[in-house]
Every structure is written in C-alpha cells, then in structure tokens.
Amino acid sequence: MSRIALIALALGGALAATGANAQSFTATLGYQNTDPKSDNGTLAGARASVNDDWSLTGSFAYGFNDNFSVELWSGLTAFEHEVSLAGLGTVATVEHRPTTLSLNYHFNTDGQFRPFIGAGYGVVNVSGEQSRGALAGLGIDGDNANGLSLTLGADVYFNDNFFVRADVRKLDFDTEVTVETLGNVGTAEVDPLVYGISAGFRF
C-alpha cells in the first residue's frame, strides 16, 4: 500500500471521533506557481539553479467537522523547469507533478474570510527529463521524491457554496540526478514554494 494511502487511513482513524456535524466536500481548480528555493545544490561540481513555472492544480477535500478537513491536492498538468549550471547555462529541462495529502485546520468557519493551515505528506513524480546545451545528447534521469508538506491559505466565500482560495504550500523536493557516462552527478535541492489562486466549490 502506498504511503499516501496509509496516511489517509491514519488521518481518517484519528479524526473519526471528532463528530459528524457539518460534514462537507470541497473541490478547487487553480493556477499556481512552483518557485524553487534560491540555492539548488551542486551538480557535476557546478552550482545548480532551477527556474519557476506555472501550471493547473486541483484539490478535493472532505471536512470531518467545521474545523478539520483532509485534502488531496495535485498538479493537474506538469510543471516544467529549466536546470542551469554555473558557467554552462541551461543543461536540462525536467517536468514534475506533485501530489500531497494534508490535514487542514480552518479558522473563522462562519465568516466570509476563512484562513487555514495544514500539514501532510507529498510525493513528486519526475518525468520528461531532456538534456540541453553542454549535456545535449546525453541521457539524464531524476529520481522521484517524497517528504513533508506545509500549507497556509485562506478562502473567501461569496455564498454557501462558492469561494476563491489563495494558498502557499512548502514541498520537500530533492532529486538525485544521473547523467549518461557521468553517473550520479549530485542532488538537485528544489524544495519549492507553490502558490497561487483557485476557484472552489463546497457541496
């Protein structure tokens, strides 16, 4: 069984006793930016830099009561990044799709403005690696990643069902990079913030 599934079962069991009042579902569709941290580690002896990208995201959440919910969030289309090395310029492009499962706590649940915080676990699927520039023609591979995730956001409700969400999510995303003929060249330390705006519906 996957780690995400195990965490879902654990969260469900832990919250089963919180009461059945105000159960609800929410779904969102958003446009968000994955912005890697400034220091992305060293690859092949050179300092690495990973740029940011925008893509579509979505989420589905179940509210156990007025305050607690479990949310599954994911990139609906892949984020694509250029990887550059000091002195060499762009040497690769890579795509990734993050998915997180979080336990969220919602504040001011009777108000129009409803902030929330969350913590959970995420997995990042890395794909579409292509070498460029000085590494053009060489096969390149980045490992999938997993780790803790943290979320901070707020919903603004227009009525009982429709809302707009702004949120920022911190992902633990480090990937080991292997290049043909060179072997393992190091770890790209991406660890991005993912932020943006979503439209949501509660039912």
PDB file of C-alpha atoms in Angstrom:
ATOM      1  CA  MET A   1       0.000   0.000   0.000  1.00  0.00           C
ATOM      2  CA  SER A   2       1.356   3.471  -0.877  1.00  0.00           C
ATOM      3  CA  ARG A   3       2.411   5.946   1.791  1.00  0.00           C
ATOM      4  CA  ILE A   4      -0.350   8.339   0.716  1.00  0.00           C
ATOM      5  CA  ALA A   5      -2.967   5.606   1.246  1.00  0.00           C
ATOM      6  CA  LEU A   6      -1.534   4.706   4.651  1.00  0.00           C
ATOM      7  CA  ILE A   7      -1.592   8.338   5.748  1.00  0.00           C
ATOM      8  CA  ALA A   8      -5.184   8.694   4.535  1.00  0.00           C
ATOM      9  CA  LEU A   9      -6.234   5.724   6.663  1.00  0.00           C
ATOM     10  CA  ALA A  10      -4.369   7.063   9.671  1.00  0.00           C
ATOM     11  CA  LEU A  11      -5.907  10.527   9.364  1.00  0.00           C
ATOM     12  CA  GLY A  12      -9.354   9.051   8.929  1.00  0.00           C
ATOM     13  CA  GLY A  13      -8.995   6.939  12.031  1.00  0.00           C
ATOM     14  CA  ALA A  14      -7.602   9.781  14.094  1.00  0.00           C
ATOM     15  CA  LEU A  15     -10.466  12.101  13.198  1.00  0.00           C
ATOM     16  CA  ALA A  16     -13.318   9.610  13.331  1.00  0.00           C
ATOM     17  CA  ALA A  17     -14.123  10.713  16.850  1.00  0.00           C
ATOM     18  CA  THR A  18     -14.312  14.432  16.101  1.00  0.00           C
ATOM     19  CA  GLY A  19     -18.023  14.305  15.365  1.00  0.00           C
ATOM     20  CA  ALA A  20     -20.230  14.050  12.308  1.00  0.00           C
ATOM     21  CA  ASN A  21     -21.600  17.613  12.297  1.00  0.00           C
ATOM     22  CA  ALA A  22     -21.032  19.894   9.332  1.00  0.00           C
ATOM     23  CA  GLN A  23     -19.544  17.235   7.092  1.00  0.00           C
ATOM     24  CA  SER A  24     -18.821  18.586   3.631  1.00  0.00           C
ATOM     25  CA  PHE A  25     -16.762  18.194   0.476  1.00  0.00           C
ATOM     26  CA  THR A  26     -14.832  20.890  -1.392  1.00  0.00           C
ATOM     27  CA  ALA A  27     -13.147  20.894  -4.780  1.00  0.00           C
ATOM     28  CA  THR A  28     -10.833  23.522  -6.292  1.00  0.00           C
ATOM     29  CA  LEU A  29      -9.290  24.323  -9.645  1.00  0.00           C
ATOM     30  CA  GLY A  30      -6.303  26.645  -9.598  1.00  0.00           C
ATOM     31  CA  TYR A  31      -3.392  28.190 -11.436  1.00  0.00           C
ATOM     32  CA  GLN A  32      -0.241  28.084  -9.363  1.00  0.00           C
ATOM     33  CA  ASN A  33       3.478  28.720  -9.491  1.00  0.00           C
ATOM     34  CA  THR A  34       6.190  26.298  -8.341  1.00  0.00           C
ATOM     35  CA  ASP A  35       9.065  28.507  -7.189  1.00  0.00           C
ATOM     36  CA  PRO A  36      12.227  26.570  -6.175  1.00  0.00           C
ATOM     37  CA  LYS A  37      14.389  27.892  -3.357  1.00  0.00           C
ATOM     38  CA  SER A  38      17.377  30.034  -4.393  1.00  0.00           C
ATOM     39  CA  ASP A  39      20.162  27.526  -3.637  1.00  0.00           C
ATOM     40  CA  ASN A  40      19.535  24.320  -5.592  1.00  0.00           C
ATOM     41  CA  GLY A  41      22.679  22.400  -4.676  1.00  0.00           C
ATOM     42  CA  THR A  42      25.658  21.230  -6.744  1.00  0.00           C
ATOM     43  CA  LEU A  43      25.513  19.014  -9.846  1.00  0.00           C
ATOM     44  CA  ALA A  44      28.648  17.717 -11.557  1.00  0.00           C
ATOM     45  CA  GLY A  45      30.711  20.084  -9.427  1.00  0.00           C
ATOM     46  CA  ALA A  46      28.828  23.205 -10.536  1.00  0.00           C
ATOM     47  CA  ARG A  47      26.233  25.247  -8.709  1.00  0.00           C
ATOM     48  CA  ALA A  48      22.726  24.416  -9.940  1.00  0.00           C
ATOM     49  CA  SER A  49      19.755  26.702 -10.490  1.00  0.00           C
ATOM     50  CA  VAL A  50      16.144  25.653 -11.214  1.00  0.00           C
ATOM     51  CA  ASN A  51      13.642  28.178 -12.568  1.00  0.00           C
ATOM     52  CA  ASP A  52       9.958  28.505 -11.699  1.00  0.00           C
ATOM     53  CA  ASP A  53       6.842  27.556 -13.700  1.00  0.00           C
ATOM     54  CA  TRP A  54       3.046  27.939 -13.659  1.00  0.00           C
ATOM     55  CA  SER A  55       0.528  25.133 -14.142  1.00  0.00           C
ATOM     56  CA  LEU A  56      -3.006  23.970 -13.358  1.00  0.00           C
ATOM     57  CA  THR A  57      -3.703  22.372  -9.976  1.00  0.00           C
ATOM     58  CA  GLY A  58      -6.718  20.843  -8.301  1.00  0.00           C
ATOM     59  CA  SER A  59      -7.829  19.550  -4.934  1.00  0.00           C
ATOM     60  CA  PHE A  60     -10.551  17.520  -3.316  1.00  0.00           C
ATOM     61  CA  ALA A  61     -11.209  17.645   0.419  1.00  0.00           C
ATOM     62  CA  TYR A  62     -13.512  16.062   2.967  1.00  0.00           C
ATOM     63  CA  GLY A  63     -14.488  18.104   6.029  1.00  0.00           C
ATOM     64  CA  PHE A  64     -14.991  15.979   9.126  1.00  0.00           C
ATOM     65  CA  ASN A  65     -16.466  18.917  11.010  1.00  0.00           C
ATOM     66  CA  ASP A  66     -16.396  22.730  10.949  1.00  0.00           C
ATOM     67  CA  ASN A  67     -12.638  22.922  11.520  1.00  0.00           C
ATOM     68  CA  PHE A  68     -10.847  19.775  10.307  1.00  0.00           C
ATOM     69  CA  SER A  69     -10.548  18.501   6.754  1.00  0.00           C
ATOM     70  CA  VAL A  70      -8.380  16.079   4.812  1.00  0.00           C
ATOM     71  CA  GLU A  71      -7.281  17.396   1.420  1.00  0.00           C
ATOM     72  CA  LEU A  72      -5.812  15.647  -1.611  1.00  0.00           C
ATOM     73  CA  TRP A  73      -4.067  18.228  -3.813  1.00  0.00           C
ATOM     74  CA  SER A  74      -2.190  17.657  -7.080  1.00  0.00           C
ATOM     75  CA  GLY A  75      -0.780  19.216 -10.194  1.00  0.00           C
ATOM     76  CA  LEU A  76      -3.270  18.554 -12.993  1.00  0.00           C
ATOM     77  CA  THR A  77      -0.661  19.242 -15.655  1.00  0.00           C
ATOM     78  CA  ALA A  78       3.092  19.002 -15.206  1.00  0.00           C
ATOM     79  CA  PHE A  79       5.292  21.868 -14.101  1.00  0.00           C
ATOM     80  CA  GLU A  80       8.322  22.233 -16.398  1.00  0.00           C
ATOM     81  CA  HIS A  81      11.657  23.653 -15.230  1.00  0.00           C
ATOM     82  CA  GLU A  82      14.982  24.573 -16.783  1.00  0.00           C
ATOM     83  CA  VAL A  83      18.064  23.419 -14.894  1.00  0.00           C
ATOM     84  CA  SER A  84      21.165  25.599 -15.275  1.00  0.00           C
ATOM     85  CA  LEU A  85      24.733  25.092 -14.089  1.00  0.00           C
ATOM     86  CA  ALA A  86      27.138  27.893 -13.246  1.00  0.00           C
ATOM     87  CA  GLY A  87      29.371  28.575 -16.248  1.00  0.00           C
ATOM     88  CA  LEU A  88      27.402  26.241 -18.549  1.00  0.00           C
ATOM     89  CA  GLY A  89      23.941  27.772 -18.774  1.00  0.00           C
ATOM     90  CA  THR A  90      20.859  25.609 -19.299  1.00  0.00           C
ATOM     91  CA  VAL A  91      21.798  21.918 -19.334  1.00  0.00           C
ATOM     92  CA  ALA A  92      18.405  20.217 -18.900  1.00  0.00           C
ATOM     93  CA  THR A  93      14.649  20.544 -18.711  1.00  0.00           C
ATOM     94  CA  VAL A  94      12.510  18.446 -16.414  1.00  0.00           C
ATOM     95  CA  GLU A  95       8.815  18.041 -15.639  1.00  0.00           C
ATOM     96  CA  HIS A  96       7.219  17.121 -12.346  1.00  0.00           C
ATOM     97  CA  ARG A  97       3.761  16.603 -10.858  1.00  0.00           C
ATOM     98  CA  PRO A  98       3.402  16.997  -7.091  1.00  0.00           C
ATOM     99  CA  THR A  99       0.651  15.369  -5.024  1.00  0.00           C
ATOM    100  CA  THR A 100       0.039  15.974  -1.319  1.00  0.00           C
ATOM    101  CA  LEU A 101      -2.330  14.646   1.310  1.00  0.00           C
ATOM    102  CA  SER A 102      -2.839  17.092   4.177  1.00  0.00           C
ATOM    103  CA  LEU A 103      -4.750  17.527   7.381  1.00  0.00           C
ATOM    104  CA  ASN A 104      -6.041  21.122   7.433  1.00  0.00           C
ATOM    105  CA  TYR A 105      -7.427  23.236  10.268  1.00  0.00           C
ATOM    106  CA  HIS A 106      -9.868  26.006   9.283  1.00  0.00           C
ATOM    107  CA  PHE A 107     -10.468  29.189  11.288  1.00  0.00           C
ATOM    108  CA  ASN A 108     -13.496  31.528  11.375  1.00  0.00           C
ATOM    109  CA  THR A 109     -15.676  28.904   9.697  1.00  0.00           C
ATOM    110  CA  ASP A 110     -18.839  31.049   9.942  1.00  0.00           C
ATOM    111  CA  GLY A 111     -17.246  34.084   8.312  1.00  0.00           C
ATOM    112  CA  GLN A 112     -16.691  35.134   4.743  1.00  0.00           C
ATOM    113  CA  PHE A 113     -12.898  35.099   5.202  1.00  0.00           C
ATOM    114  CA  ARG A 114     -11.712  31.661   6.372  1.00  0.00           C
ATOM    115  CA  PRO A 115      -7.960  31.138   6.830  1.00  0.00           C
ATOM    116  CA  PHE A 116      -6.482  27.663   7.266  1.00  0.00           C
ATOM    117  CA  ILE A 117      -3.232  25.869   7.975  1.00  0.00           C
ATOM    118  CA  GLY A 118      -2.243  22.332   7.042  1.00  0.00           C
ATOM    119  CA  ALA A 119       0.464  19.695   7.293  1.00  0.00           C
ATOM    120  CA  GLY A 120       0.847  16.445   5.426  1.00  0.00           C
ATOM    121  CA  TYR A 121       2.928  14.290   3.155  1.00  0.00           C
ATOM    122  CA  GLY A 122       3.734  14.711  -0.511  1.00  0.00           C
ATOM    123  CA  VAL A 123       5.146  12.778  -3.440  1.00  0.00           C
ATOM    124  CA  VAL A 124       6.677  14.320  -6.560  1.00  0.00           C
ATOM    125  CA  ASN A 125       6.687  12.399  -9.821  1.00  0.00           C
ATOM    126  CA  VAL A 126       9.627  13.448 -12.013  1.00  0.00           C
ATOM    127  CA  SER A 127       9.399  12.865 -15.777  1.00  0.00           C
ATOM    128  CA  GLY A 128      10.282  14.263 -19.185  1.00  0.00           C
ATOM    129  CA  GLU A 129      13.970  14.802 -18.469  1.00  0.00           C
ATOM    130  CA  GLN A 130      15.804  16.197 -21.509  1.00  0.00           C
ATOM    131  CA  SER A 131      19.461  17.203 -21.726  1.00  0.00           C
ATOM    132  CA  ARG A 132      20.324  20.581 -23.259  1.00  0.00           C
ATOM    133  CA  GLY A 133      23.356  22.721 -24.050  1.00  0.00           C
ATOM    134  CA  ALA A 134      26.631  21.274 -22.756  1.00  0.00           C
ATOM    135  CA  LEU A 135      24.897  17.956 -21.922  1.00  0.00           C
ATOM    136  CA  ALA A 136      22.861  17.689 -25.143  1.00  0.00           C
ATOM    137  CA  GLY A 137      22.607  14.133 -26.427  1.00  0.00           C
ATOM    138  CA  LEU A 138      23.283  12.502 -23.058  1.00  0.00           C
ATOM    139  CA  GLY A 139      20.562  10.596 -21.228  1.00  0.00           C
ATOM    140  CA  ILE A 140      19.520  12.226 -17.956  1.00  0.00           C
ATOM    141  CA  ASP A 141      17.341  10.955 -15.119  1.00  0.00           C
ATOM    142  CA  GLY A 142      15.928  12.488 -11.932  1.00  0.00           C
ATOM    143  CA  ASP A 143      14.537  10.373  -9.098  1.00  0.00           C
ATOM    144  CA  ASN A 144      11.018  10.793  -7.761  1.00  0.00           C
ATOM    145  CA  ALA A 145      10.828  12.495  -4.379  1.00  0.00           C
ATOM    146  CA  ASN A 146       8.700  12.460  -1.227  1.00  0.00           C
ATOM    147  CA  GLY A 147       8.542  14.274   2.084  1.00  0.00           C
ATOM    148  CA  LEU A 148       6.572  16.536   4.391  1.00  0.00           C
ATOM    149  CA  SER A 149       4.428  19.413   3.139  1.00  0.00           C
ATOM    150  CA  LEU A 150       3.080  22.519   4.889  1.00  0.00           C
ATOM    151  CA  THR A 151       0.184  24.713   3.770  1.00  0.00           C
ATOM    152  CA  LEU A 152      -1.071  28.200   4.627  1.00  0.00           C
ATOM    153  CA  GLY A 153      -4.073  29.731   2.913  1.00  0.00           C
ATOM    154  CA  ALA A 154      -7.437  31.434   3.076  1.00  0.00           C
ATOM    155  CA  ASP A 155     -10.847  31.021   1.448  1.00  0.00           C
ATOM    156  CA  VAL A 156     -13.146  33.945   0.653  1.00  0.00           C
ATOM    157  CA  TYR A 157     -16.760  32.756   0.374  1.00  0.00           C
ATOM    158  CA  PHE A 158     -19.263  34.534  -1.862  1.00  0.00           C
ATOM    159  CA  ASN A 159     -22.147  32.349  -0.665  1.00  0.00           C
ATOM    160  CA  ASP A 160     -22.581  28.938   0.980  1.00  0.00           C
ATOM    161  CA  ASN A 161     -21.035  27.120  -1.968  1.00  0.00           C
ATOM    162  CA  PHE A 162     -18.621  29.258  -3.998  1.00  0.00           C
ATOM    163  CA  PHE A 163     -15.279  30.593  -2.817  1.00  0.00           C
ATOM    164  CA  VAL A 164     -11.890  31.809  -4.015  1.00  0.00           C
ATOM    165  CA  ARG A 165      -8.734  30.435  -2.401  1.00  0.00           C
ATOM    166  CA  ALA A 166      -5.235  31.851  -2.106  1.00  0.00           C
ATOM    167  CA  ASP A 167      -2.645  29.497  -0.647  1.00  0.00           C
ATOM    168  CA  VAL A 168       1.042  28.742  -0.408  1.00  0.00           C
ATOM    169  CA  ARG A 169       2.465  25.254   0.004  1.00  0.00           C
ATOM    170  CA  LYS A 170       6.012  24.243   1.003  1.00  0.00           C
ATOM    171  CA  LEU A 171       7.197  20.967  -0.543  1.00  0.00           C
ATOM    172  CA  ASP A 172      10.157  18.772   0.413  1.00  0.00           C
ATOM    173  CA  PHE A 173      11.559  18.006  -3.069  1.00  0.00           C
ATOM    174  CA  ASP A 174      15.130  16.788  -3.552  1.00  0.00           C
ATOM    175  CA  THR A 175      16.007  14.601  -6.536  1.00  0.00           C
ATOM    176  CA  GLU A 176      19.183  12.655  -7.295  1.00  0.00           C
ATOM    177  CA  VAL A 177      20.359  13.269 -10.860  1.00  0.00           C
ATOM    178  CA  THR A 178      22.092  10.696 -13.051  1.00  0.00           C
ATOM    179  CA  VAL A 179      23.679  11.559 -16.416  1.00  0.00           C
ATOM    180  CA  GLU A 180      24.749   9.080 -19.073  1.00  0.00           C
ATOM    181  CA  THR A 181      28.520   8.380 -18.958  1.00  0.00           C
ATOM    182  CA  LEU A 182      28.876  10.576 -15.839  1.00  0.00           C
ATOM    183  CA  GLY A 183      26.777   8.543 -13.413  1.00  0.00           C
ATOM    184  CA  ASN A 184      25.296  10.196 -10.316  1.00  0.00           C
ATOM    185  CA  VAL A 185      26.184  13.888 -10.547  1.00  0.00           C
ATOM    186  CA  GLY A 186      24.529  15.032  -7.307  1.00  0.00           C
ATOM    187  CA  THR A 187      21.213  16.077  -5.789  1.00  0.00           C
ATOM    188  CA  ALA A 188      19.046  18.920  -7.043  1.00  0.00           C
ATOM    189  CA  GLU A 189      17.597  20.565  -3.932  1.00  0.00           C
ATOM    190  CA  VAL A 190      14.381  22.094  -5.264  1.00  0.00           C
ATOM    191  CA  ASP A 191      12.249  22.459  -2.083  1.00  0.00           C
ATOM    192  CA  PRO A 192       9.806  24.895  -3.725  1.00  0.00           C
ATOM    193  CA  LEU A 193       7.009  27.123  -2.572  1.00  0.00           C
ATOM    194  CA  VAL A 194       3.822  26.502  -4.572  1.00  0.00           C
ATOM    195  CA  TYR A 195       1.444  29.460  -4.528  1.00  0.00           C
ATOM    196  CA  GLY A 196      -1.478  30.823  -6.482  1.00  0.00           C
ATOM    197  CA  ILE A 197      -5.228  31.327  -6.767  1.00  0.00           C
ATOM    198  CA  SER A 198      -8.013  28.740  -7.061  1.00  0.00           C
ATOM    199  CA  ALA A 199     -11.749  28.759  -7.568  1.00  0.00           C
ATOM    200  CA  GLY A 200     -13.621  26.435  -5.233  1.00  0.00           C
ATOM    201  CA  PHE A 201     -16.990  24.813  -4.722  1.00  0.00           C
ATOM    202  CA  ARG A 202     -18.381  23.369  -1.486  1.00  0.00           C
ATOM    203  CA  PHE A 203     -21.081  20.697  -1.529  1.00  0.00           C
TER     204      PHE A 203
END
